[in-house]
mmCIF file of C-alpha atoms in Angstrom:
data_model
loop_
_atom_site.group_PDB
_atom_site.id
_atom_site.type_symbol
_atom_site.label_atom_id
_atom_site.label_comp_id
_atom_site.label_asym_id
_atom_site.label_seq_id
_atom_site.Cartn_x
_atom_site.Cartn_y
_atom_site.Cartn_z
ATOM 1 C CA UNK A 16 -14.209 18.815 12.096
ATOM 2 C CA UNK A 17 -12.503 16.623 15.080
ATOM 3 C CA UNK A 18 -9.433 19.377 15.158
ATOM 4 C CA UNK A 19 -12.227 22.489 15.698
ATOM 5 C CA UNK A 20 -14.183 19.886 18.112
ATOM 6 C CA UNK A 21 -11.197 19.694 19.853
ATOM 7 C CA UNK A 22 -9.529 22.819 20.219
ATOM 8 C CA UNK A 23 -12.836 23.766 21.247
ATOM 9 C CA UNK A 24 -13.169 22.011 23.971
ATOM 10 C CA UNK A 25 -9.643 22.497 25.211
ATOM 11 C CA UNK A 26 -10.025 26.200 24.822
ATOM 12 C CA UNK A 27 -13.338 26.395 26.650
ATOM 13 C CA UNK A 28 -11.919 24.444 29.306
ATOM 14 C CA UNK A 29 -8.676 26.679 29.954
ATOM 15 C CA UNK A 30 -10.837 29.764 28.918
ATOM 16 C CA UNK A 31 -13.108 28.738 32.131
ATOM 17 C CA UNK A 32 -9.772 28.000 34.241
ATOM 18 C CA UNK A 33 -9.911 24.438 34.351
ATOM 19 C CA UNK A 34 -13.068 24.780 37.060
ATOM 20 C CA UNK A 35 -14.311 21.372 35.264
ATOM 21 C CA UNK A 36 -11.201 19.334 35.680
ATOM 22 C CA UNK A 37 -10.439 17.926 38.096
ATOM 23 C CA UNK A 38 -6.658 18.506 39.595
ATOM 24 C CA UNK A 39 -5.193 15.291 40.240
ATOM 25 C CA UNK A 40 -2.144 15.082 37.295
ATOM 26 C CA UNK A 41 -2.830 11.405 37.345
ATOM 27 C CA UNK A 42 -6.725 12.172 35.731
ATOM 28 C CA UNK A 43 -5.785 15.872 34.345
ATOM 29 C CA UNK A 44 -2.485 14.117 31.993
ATOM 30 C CA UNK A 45 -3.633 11.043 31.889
ATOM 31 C CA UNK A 46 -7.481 11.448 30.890
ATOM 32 C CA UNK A 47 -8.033 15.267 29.374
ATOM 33 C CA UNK A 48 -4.727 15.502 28.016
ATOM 34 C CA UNK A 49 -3.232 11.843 26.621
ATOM 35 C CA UNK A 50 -6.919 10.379 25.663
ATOM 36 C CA UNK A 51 -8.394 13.494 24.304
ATOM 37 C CA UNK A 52 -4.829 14.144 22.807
ATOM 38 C CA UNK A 53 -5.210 11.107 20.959
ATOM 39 C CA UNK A 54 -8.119 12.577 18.549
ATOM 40 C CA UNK A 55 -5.748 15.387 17.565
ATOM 41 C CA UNK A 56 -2.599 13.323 16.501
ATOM 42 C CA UNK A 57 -4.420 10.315 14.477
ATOM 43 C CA UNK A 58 -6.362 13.052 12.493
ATOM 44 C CA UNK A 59 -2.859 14.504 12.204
ATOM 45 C CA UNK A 60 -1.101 11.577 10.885
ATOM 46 C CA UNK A 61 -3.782 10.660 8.908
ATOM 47 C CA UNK A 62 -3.888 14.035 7.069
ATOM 48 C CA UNK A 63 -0.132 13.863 6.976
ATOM 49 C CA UNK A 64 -0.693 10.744 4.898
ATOM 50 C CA UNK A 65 -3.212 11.685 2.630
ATOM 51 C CA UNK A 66 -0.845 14.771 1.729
ATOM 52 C CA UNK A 67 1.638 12.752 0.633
ATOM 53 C CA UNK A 68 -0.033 10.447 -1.111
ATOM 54 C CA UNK A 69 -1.734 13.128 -2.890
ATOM 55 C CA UNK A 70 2.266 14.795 -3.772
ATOM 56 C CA UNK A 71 3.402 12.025 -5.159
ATOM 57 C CA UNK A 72 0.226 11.178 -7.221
ATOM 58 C CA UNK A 73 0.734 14.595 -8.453
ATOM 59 C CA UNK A 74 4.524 14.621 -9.206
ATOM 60 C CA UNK A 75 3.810 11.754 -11.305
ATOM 61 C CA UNK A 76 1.359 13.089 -13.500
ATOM 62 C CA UNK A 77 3.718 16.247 -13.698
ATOM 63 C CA UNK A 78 6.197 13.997 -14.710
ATOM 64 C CA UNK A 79 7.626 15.130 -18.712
ATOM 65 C CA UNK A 80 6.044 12.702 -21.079
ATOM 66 C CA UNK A 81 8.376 11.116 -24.262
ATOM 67 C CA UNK A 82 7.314 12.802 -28.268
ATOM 68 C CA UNK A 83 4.729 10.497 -29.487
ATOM 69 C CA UNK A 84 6.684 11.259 -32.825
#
């Protein structure tokens, strides 16, 4: 939900040409882009996490088991 929240917004924003940004690079980089960034990559890395986690959980259940005989 916080990736489509946020690609939505971005995409609205450039859709409407950046009219409701303002120009300055210090506010345009530093505010819309690094802040708002921010919910993008700790989703990311979070996800990133959870995937391997999840991997090795499953390589070890994959794992051969020894004959019980």
């Amino acid at each position: 939900g916080q990736f489509y929240g946020d690609v939505l917004y971005f995409w609205t924003e450039a859709r409407a040409g950046w009219a409701h940004s303002d120009p300055r690079p210090l506010y345009f980089w530093g505010y819309f882009v690094g802040l708002n960034g921010i919910w993008l990559v700790v989703p990311a890395l979070l996800l990133a996490d959870a995937w391997r986690q999840l991997a090795a959980a499953q390589r070890h259940l994959d794992r051969p088991r020894g004959k019980s005989r």
